[in-house]
Coordinates of C-alpha atoms in Angstrom, one line a residue:
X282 CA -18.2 59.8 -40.8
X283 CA -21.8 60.3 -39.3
X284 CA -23.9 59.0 -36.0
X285 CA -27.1 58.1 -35.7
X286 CA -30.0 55.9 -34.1
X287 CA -32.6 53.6 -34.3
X288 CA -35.0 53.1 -32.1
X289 CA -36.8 50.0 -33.4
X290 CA -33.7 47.7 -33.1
X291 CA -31.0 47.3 -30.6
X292 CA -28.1 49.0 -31.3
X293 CA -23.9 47.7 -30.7
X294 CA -20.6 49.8 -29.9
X295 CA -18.0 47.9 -32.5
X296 CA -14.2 48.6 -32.7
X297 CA -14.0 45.9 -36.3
X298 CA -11.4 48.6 -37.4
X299 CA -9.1 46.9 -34.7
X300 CA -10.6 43.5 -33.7
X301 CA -7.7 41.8 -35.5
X302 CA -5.1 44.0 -33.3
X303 CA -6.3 43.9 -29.7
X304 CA -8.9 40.7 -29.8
X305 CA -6.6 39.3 -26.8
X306 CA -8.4 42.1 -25.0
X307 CA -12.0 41.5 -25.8
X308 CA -12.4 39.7 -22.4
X309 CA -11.5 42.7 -20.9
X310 CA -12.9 45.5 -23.5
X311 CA -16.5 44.4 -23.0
X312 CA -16.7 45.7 -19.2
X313 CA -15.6 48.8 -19.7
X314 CA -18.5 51.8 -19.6
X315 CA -19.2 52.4 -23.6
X316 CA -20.2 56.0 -22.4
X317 CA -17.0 56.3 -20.8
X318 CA -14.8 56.8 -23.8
X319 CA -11.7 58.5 -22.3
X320 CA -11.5 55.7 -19.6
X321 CA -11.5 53.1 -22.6
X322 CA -9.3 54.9 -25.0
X323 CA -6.4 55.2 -21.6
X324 CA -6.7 51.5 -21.6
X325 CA -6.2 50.9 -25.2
X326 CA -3.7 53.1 -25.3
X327 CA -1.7 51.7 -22.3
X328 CA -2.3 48.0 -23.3
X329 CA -0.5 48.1 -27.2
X330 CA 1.5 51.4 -26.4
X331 CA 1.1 52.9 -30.0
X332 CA -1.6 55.4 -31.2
X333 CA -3.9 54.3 -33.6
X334 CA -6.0 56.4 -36.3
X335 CA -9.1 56.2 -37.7
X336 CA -11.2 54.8 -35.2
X337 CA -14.7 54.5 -34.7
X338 CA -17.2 53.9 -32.2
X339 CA -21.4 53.6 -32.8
X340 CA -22.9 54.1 -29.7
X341 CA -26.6 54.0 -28.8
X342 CA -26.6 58.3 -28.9
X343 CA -23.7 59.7 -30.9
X344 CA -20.8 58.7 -32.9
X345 CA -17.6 60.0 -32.4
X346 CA -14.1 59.7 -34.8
X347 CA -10.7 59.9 -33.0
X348 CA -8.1 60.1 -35.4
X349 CA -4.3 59.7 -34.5
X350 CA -3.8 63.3 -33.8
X351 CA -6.1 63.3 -30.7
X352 CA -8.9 66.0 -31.8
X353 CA -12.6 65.1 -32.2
X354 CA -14.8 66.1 -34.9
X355 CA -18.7 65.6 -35.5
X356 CA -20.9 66.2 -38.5
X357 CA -25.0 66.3 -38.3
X358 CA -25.6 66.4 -41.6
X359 CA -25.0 62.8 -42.0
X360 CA -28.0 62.3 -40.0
X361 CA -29.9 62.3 -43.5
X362 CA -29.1 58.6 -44.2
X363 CA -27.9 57.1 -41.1
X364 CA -25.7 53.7 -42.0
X365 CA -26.3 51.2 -39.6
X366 CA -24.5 49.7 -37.1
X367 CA -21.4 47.2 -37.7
X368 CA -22.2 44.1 -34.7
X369 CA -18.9 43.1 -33.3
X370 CA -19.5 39.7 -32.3
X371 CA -15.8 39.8 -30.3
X372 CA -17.8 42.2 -28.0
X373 CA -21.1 41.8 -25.8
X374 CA -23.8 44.1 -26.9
X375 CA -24.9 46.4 -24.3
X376 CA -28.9 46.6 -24.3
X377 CA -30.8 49.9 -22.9
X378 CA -31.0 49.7 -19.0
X379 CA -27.9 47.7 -18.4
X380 CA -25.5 48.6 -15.8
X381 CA -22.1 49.7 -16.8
X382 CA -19.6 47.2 -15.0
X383 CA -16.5 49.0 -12.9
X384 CA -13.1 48.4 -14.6
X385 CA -11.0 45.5 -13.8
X386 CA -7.7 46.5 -11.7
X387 CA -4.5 46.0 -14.0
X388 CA -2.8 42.8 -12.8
X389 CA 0.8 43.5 -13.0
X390 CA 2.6 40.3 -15.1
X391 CA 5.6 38.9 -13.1
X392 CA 7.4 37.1 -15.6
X393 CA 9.0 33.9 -13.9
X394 CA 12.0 32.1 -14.7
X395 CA 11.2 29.2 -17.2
X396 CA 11.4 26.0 -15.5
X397 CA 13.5 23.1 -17.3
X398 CA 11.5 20.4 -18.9
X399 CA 12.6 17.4 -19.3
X400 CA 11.5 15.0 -22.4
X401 CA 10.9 11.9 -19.9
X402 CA 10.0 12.0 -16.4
X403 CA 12.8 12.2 -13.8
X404 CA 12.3 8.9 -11.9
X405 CA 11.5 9.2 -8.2
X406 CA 13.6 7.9 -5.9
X407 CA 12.4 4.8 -4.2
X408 CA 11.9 4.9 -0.2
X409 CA 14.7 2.6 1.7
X410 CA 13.8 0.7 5.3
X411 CA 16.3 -0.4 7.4
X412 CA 15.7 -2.7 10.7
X413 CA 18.2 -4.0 13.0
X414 CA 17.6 -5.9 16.0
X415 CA 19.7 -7.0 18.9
X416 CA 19.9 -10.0 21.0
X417 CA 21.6 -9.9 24.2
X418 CA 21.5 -13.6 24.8
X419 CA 23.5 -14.3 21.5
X420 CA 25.1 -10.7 21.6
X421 CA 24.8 -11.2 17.7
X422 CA 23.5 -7.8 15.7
X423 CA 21.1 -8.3 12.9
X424 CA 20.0 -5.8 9.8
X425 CA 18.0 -6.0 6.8
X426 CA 17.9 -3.3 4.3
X427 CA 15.2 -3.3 1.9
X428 CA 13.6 -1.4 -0.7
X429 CA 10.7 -1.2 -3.2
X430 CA 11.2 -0.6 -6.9
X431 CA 9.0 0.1 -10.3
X432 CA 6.4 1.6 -7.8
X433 CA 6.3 -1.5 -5.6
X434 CA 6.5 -3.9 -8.1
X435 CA 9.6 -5.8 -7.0
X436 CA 12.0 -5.2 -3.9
X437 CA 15.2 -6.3 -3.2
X438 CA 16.4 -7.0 0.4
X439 CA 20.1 -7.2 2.1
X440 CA 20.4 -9.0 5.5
X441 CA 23.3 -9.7 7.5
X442 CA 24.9 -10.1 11.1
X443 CA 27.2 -9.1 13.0
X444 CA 28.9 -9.7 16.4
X445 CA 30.2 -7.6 19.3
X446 CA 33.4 -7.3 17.4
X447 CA 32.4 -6.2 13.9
X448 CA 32.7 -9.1 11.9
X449 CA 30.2 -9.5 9.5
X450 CA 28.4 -13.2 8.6
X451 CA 26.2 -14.5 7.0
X452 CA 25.2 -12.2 4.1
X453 CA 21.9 -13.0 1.9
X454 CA 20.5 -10.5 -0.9
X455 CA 16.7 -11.2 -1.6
X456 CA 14.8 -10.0 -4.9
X457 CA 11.1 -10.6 -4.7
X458 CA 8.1 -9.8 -7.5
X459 CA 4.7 -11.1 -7.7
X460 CA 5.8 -13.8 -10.3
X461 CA 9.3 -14.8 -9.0
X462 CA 11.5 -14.2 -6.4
X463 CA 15.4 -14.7 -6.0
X464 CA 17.5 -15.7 -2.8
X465 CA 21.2 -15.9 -2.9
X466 CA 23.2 -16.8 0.0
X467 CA 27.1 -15.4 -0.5
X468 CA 29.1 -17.4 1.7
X469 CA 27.6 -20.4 0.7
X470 CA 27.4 -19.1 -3.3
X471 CA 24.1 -20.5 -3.5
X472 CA 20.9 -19.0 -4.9
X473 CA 17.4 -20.7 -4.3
X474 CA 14.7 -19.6 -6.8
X475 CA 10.9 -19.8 -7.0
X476 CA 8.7 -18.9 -9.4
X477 CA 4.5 -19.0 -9.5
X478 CA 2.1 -17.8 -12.4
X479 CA -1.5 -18.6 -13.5
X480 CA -1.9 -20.8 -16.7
X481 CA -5.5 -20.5 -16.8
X482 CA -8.4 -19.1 -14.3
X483 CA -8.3 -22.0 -12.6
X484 CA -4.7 -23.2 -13.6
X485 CA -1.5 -22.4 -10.6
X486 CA 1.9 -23.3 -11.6
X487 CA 4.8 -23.2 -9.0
X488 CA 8.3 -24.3 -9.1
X489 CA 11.1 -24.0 -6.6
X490 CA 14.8 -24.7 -7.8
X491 CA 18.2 -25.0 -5.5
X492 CA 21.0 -24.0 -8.0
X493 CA 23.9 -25.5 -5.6
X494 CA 22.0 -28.9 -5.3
X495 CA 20.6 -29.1 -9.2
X496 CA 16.8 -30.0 -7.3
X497 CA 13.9 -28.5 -7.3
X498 CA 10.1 -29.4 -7.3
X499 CA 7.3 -27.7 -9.9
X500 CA 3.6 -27.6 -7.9
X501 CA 0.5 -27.6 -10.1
X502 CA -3.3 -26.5 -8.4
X503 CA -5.7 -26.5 -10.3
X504 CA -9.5 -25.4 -8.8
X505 CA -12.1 -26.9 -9.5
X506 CA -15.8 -26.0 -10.9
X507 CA -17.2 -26.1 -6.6
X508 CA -15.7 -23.3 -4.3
X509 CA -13.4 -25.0 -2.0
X510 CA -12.5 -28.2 -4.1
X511 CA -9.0 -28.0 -5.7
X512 CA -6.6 -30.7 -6.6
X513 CA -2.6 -30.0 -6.3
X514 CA 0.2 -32.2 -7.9
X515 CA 3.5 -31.8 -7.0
X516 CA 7.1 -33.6 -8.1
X517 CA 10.6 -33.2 -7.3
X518 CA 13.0 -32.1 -10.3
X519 CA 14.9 -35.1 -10.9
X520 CA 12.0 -37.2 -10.7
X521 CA 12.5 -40.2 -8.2
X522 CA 8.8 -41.8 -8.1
X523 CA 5.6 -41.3 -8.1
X524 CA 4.1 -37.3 -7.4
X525 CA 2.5 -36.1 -4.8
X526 CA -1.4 -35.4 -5.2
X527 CA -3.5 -33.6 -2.7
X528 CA -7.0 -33.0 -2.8
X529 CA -8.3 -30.5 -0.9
X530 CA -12.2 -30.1 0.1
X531 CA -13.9 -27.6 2.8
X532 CA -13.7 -29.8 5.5
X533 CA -10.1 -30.8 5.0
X534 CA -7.3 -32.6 2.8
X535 CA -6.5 -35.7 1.8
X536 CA -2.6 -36.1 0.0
X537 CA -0.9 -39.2 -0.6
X538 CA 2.5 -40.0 -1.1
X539 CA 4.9 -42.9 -2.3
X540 CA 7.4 -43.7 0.4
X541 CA 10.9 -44.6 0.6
X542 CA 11.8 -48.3 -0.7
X543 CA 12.6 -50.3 2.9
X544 CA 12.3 -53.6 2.8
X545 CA 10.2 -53.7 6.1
X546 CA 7.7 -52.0 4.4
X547 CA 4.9 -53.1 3.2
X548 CA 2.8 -50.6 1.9
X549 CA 4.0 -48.1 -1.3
X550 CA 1.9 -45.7 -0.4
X551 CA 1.5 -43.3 2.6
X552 CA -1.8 -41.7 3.4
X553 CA -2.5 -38.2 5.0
X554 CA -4.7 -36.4 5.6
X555 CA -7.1 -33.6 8.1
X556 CA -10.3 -33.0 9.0
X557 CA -12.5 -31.0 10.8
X558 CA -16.1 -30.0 11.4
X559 CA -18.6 -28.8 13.6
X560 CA -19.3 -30.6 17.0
X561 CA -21.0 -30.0 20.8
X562 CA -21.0 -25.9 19.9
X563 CA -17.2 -26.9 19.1
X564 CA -14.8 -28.3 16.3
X565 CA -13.4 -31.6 16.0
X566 CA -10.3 -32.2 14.7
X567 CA -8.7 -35.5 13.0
X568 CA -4.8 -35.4 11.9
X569 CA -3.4 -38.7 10.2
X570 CA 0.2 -38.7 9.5
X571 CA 2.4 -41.8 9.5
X572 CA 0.4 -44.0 11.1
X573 CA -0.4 -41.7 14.0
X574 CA -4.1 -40.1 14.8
X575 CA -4.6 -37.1 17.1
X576 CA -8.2 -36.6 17.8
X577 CA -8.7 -32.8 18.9
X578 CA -11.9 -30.9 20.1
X579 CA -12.1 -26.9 20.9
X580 CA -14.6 -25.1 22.8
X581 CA -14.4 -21.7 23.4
X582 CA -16.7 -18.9 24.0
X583 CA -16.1 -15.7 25.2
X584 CA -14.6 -16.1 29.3
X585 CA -13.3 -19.7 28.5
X586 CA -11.7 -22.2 26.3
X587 CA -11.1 -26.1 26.9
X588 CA -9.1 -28.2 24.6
X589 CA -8.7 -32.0 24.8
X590 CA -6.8 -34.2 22.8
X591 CA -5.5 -37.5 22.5
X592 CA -3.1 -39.5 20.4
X593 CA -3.6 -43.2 19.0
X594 CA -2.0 -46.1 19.3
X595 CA 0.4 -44.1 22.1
X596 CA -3.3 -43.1 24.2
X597 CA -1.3 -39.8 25.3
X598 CA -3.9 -37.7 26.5
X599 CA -3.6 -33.7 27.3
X600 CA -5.7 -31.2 27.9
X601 CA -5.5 -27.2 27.8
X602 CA -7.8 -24.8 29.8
X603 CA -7.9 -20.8 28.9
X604 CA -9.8 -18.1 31.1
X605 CA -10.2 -14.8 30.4
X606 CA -11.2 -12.5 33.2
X607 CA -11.4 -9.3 31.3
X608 CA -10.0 -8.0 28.0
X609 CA -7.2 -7.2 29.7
X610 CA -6.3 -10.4 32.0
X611 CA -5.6 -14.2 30.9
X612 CA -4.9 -17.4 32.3
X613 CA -3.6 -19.9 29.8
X614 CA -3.2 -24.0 32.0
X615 CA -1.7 -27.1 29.9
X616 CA -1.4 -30.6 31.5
X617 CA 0.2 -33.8 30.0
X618 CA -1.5 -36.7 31.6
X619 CA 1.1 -39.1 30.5
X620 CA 4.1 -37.2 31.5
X621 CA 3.3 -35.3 34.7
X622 CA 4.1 -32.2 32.6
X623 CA 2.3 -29.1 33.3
X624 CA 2.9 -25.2 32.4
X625 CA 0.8 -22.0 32.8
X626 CA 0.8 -18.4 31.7
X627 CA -0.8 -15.4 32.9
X628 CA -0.6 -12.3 30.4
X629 CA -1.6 -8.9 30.7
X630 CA -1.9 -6.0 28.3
X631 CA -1.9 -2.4 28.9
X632 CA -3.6 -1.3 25.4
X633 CA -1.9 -2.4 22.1
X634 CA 1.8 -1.5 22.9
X635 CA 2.1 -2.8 25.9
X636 CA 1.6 -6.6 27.2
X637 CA 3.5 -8.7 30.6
X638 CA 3.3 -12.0 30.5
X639 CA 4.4 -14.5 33.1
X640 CA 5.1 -18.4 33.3
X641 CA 6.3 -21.8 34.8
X642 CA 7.6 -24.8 32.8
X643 CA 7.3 -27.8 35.0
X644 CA 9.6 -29.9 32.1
X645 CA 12.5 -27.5 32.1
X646 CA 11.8 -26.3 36.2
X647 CA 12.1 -22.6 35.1
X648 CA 10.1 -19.4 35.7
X649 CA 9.8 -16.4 33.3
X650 CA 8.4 -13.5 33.1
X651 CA 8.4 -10.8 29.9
X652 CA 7.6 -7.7 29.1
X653 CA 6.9 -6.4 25.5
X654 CA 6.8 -3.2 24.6
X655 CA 5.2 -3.5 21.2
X656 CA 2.6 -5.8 19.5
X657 CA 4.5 -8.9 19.8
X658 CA 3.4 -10.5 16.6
X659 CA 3.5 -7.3 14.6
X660 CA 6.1 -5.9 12.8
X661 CA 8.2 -2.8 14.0
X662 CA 6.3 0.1 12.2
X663 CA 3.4 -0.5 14.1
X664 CA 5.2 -0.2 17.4
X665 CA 5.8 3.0 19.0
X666 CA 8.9 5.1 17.0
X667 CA 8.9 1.9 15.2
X668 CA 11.0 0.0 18.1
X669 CA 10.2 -3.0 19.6
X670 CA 11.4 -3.9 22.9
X671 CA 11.3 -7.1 24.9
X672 CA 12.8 -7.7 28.6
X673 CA 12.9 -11.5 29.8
X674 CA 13.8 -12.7 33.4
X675 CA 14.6 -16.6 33.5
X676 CA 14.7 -18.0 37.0
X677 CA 15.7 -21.4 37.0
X678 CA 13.4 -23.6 40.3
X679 CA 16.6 -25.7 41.2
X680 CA 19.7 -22.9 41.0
X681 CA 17.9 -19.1 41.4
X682 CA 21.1 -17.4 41.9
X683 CA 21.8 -18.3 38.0
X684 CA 18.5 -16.4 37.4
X685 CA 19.3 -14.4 33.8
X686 CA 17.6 -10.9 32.3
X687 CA 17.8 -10.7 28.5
X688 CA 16.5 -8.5 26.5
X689 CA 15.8 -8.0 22.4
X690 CA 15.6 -4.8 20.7
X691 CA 14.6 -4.6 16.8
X692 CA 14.5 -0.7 15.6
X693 CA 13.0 0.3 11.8
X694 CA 14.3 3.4 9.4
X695 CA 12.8 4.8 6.8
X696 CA 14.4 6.8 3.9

């Protein structure tokens, strides 16, 4: 076996006698020094723990043979017709001038305990709430559990109540989806189900149907080509007359309705309908609805709000005045013109959490005041510790010894 050079091309250190027995190594192999050859043999060595024969090396000054036995041997007289070198393409070639890189430290392997696999995913468990809330005036305990399944694609929901001695009433299991939801009452053994899907992009379907009392109604909306416009039908299931149709526009609704055979009657057909718009940096409001028009205009800006109404044929007229002093502070004033009747309420928050609120009711000659602790038209996981807290004092005007503190607690787990 002979060395030799050539200084006109560049020149490759191989190992092709073993690149099919340590190419999982190559990674490594190529930073190693190819001057340093005991360093590099220690490390082939170590890696397949064998000895191996008949190696060779072609390095950029002198070949050198290692055979199993560990002893070296050179011959210059094969310098006559130097053979040239075998490119390893498993292994970077190392050009004159390059840098020889350091050697990697060994990692040692830590060989872990296989973990079981499982052919389908284990299902995660789904989170549970539970809320139960107290009320001291009725002394009556009431919970709801509920829970989200198929990643929050349905839920199912238990409620029930309880009095001061245990006994449980009024039991009701819920199931709820986007397309359909379920309510059964147990004592009463009923179940009331509804049900809403699209037919088309601008088709709705809804029906409602009470299993104890074989009736129902089916809904159909259907939206038309203008933003805003949309026509709804709706029936009762038996059929008894005509349908109810309700067109609906931006400014309001219209819906009529066939009414109940009487014989004092005259007309078939009952009419009603709402609208509003725009008027005096306010909005108008007309209701119709048997018979009856209530004509109501809001103005309100940022310190103050007025609200007038009045009702036709009766002429009852009322108004209702708000003030704000601050973000904090409001005054809320209602007056009945026809009755006498009047009632006011002063409220007053202490950031989100905390409000007071204080009152009179001239009809009922009573005074109140309440404190909340807790949004009070939130729910209770946006209160603090998720508990909701409200204290009420009642002072009757004509008996104050019979004045009454209550108060209402409703308290939410998660699981």
């Amino acid at each position: 076996m002979g060395f030799g050079f050539r200084r006109r091309r560049r020149d490759y250190y191989s190992l092709a006698p073993f690149q099919f027995f340590i190419s999982p190594l190559y990674f490594q192999i190529s930073k190693f020094d190819p001057l340093n050859f005991r360093q590099f043999f220690n490390f082939i060595l170590l890696e397949i723990g064998s000895s191996h024969s008949d190696l060779t090396l072609y390095a950029n000054t002198k070949t050198i043979s290692l055979s199993g036995t560990g002893t070296n041997e050179s011959s210059a007289e094969s310098m006559a017709e130097p053979s040239p070198p075998i490119p390893n393409y498993l292994v970077s070639p190392v050009y004159p001038g390059d840098q020889p890189l350091p050697l990697p430290p060994l990692q040692p392997q830590v060989c872990s305990d296989p973990q079981p696999r499982f052919l389908l995913p284990f299902p995660k468990r789904p989170s549970v709430r539970v809320t139960s809330e107290y009320d001291s005036d009725s002394s009556i305990f009431f919970h709801k559990v509920s829970s989200k399944l198929l990643d929050g694609l349905a839920k199912i929901k238990l409620s029930f109540q309880n009095n001061s001695k245990g006994e449980i009433s009024d039991p009701q299991v819920a199931f709820s989806s986007k397309h359909l939801s379920i309510h059964y009452d147990v004592e009463e053994q009923n179940a009331l189900i509804r049900s809403s899907f699209d037919v088309g992009p601008r088709l709705h379907l809804r029906a409602a149907h009470d299993v104890k009392s074989q009736q129902g109604e089916v809904t159909v909306l259907a939206d038309l080509a203008d933003p805003g416009y949309a026509l709804e039908v709706s029936s009762p299931v038996p059929s008894v007359g005509l349908p109810r149709a309700t067109f609906k526009f931006p400014l309001g609704e219209v819906s009529l309705q066939e009414r109940e055979e009487e014989e004092e009657v005259k007309r078939p057909l009952s009419v009603n309908g709402i609208l509003k718009g725009q008027a005096l940096n306010g909005v108008c409001t007309a209701q119709y609805n048997e018979e009856e028009l209530k004509l109501r205009y809001s103005y309100k800006d940022e310190e103050m709000s007025f609200i007038p109404s009045i009702s036709l044929p009766s002429n009852a007229l009322s108004f209702a005045f708000k003030r704000r002093f601050d973000s904090n502070n409001k005054l809320s004033y209602w007056y009945n013109f026809d009755t006498n009747y009047w009632s006011a309420v002063y409220k007053n928050t202490y950031g989100k959490d905390f409000k007071l609120k204080a009152g009179y009711d001239s009809e009922v000659r009573l005074g109140w005041a309440s404190l909340w602790v807790g949004d009070e038209n939130g729910k209770a996981k946006t209160a603090p510790m998720k508990t909701k807290v409200q204290f009420m004092l009642q002072v009757p005007q004509d008996d104050i010894n019979s004045s009454i503190l209550m108060f209402r607690v409703k308290k939410r787990w998660d699981f």
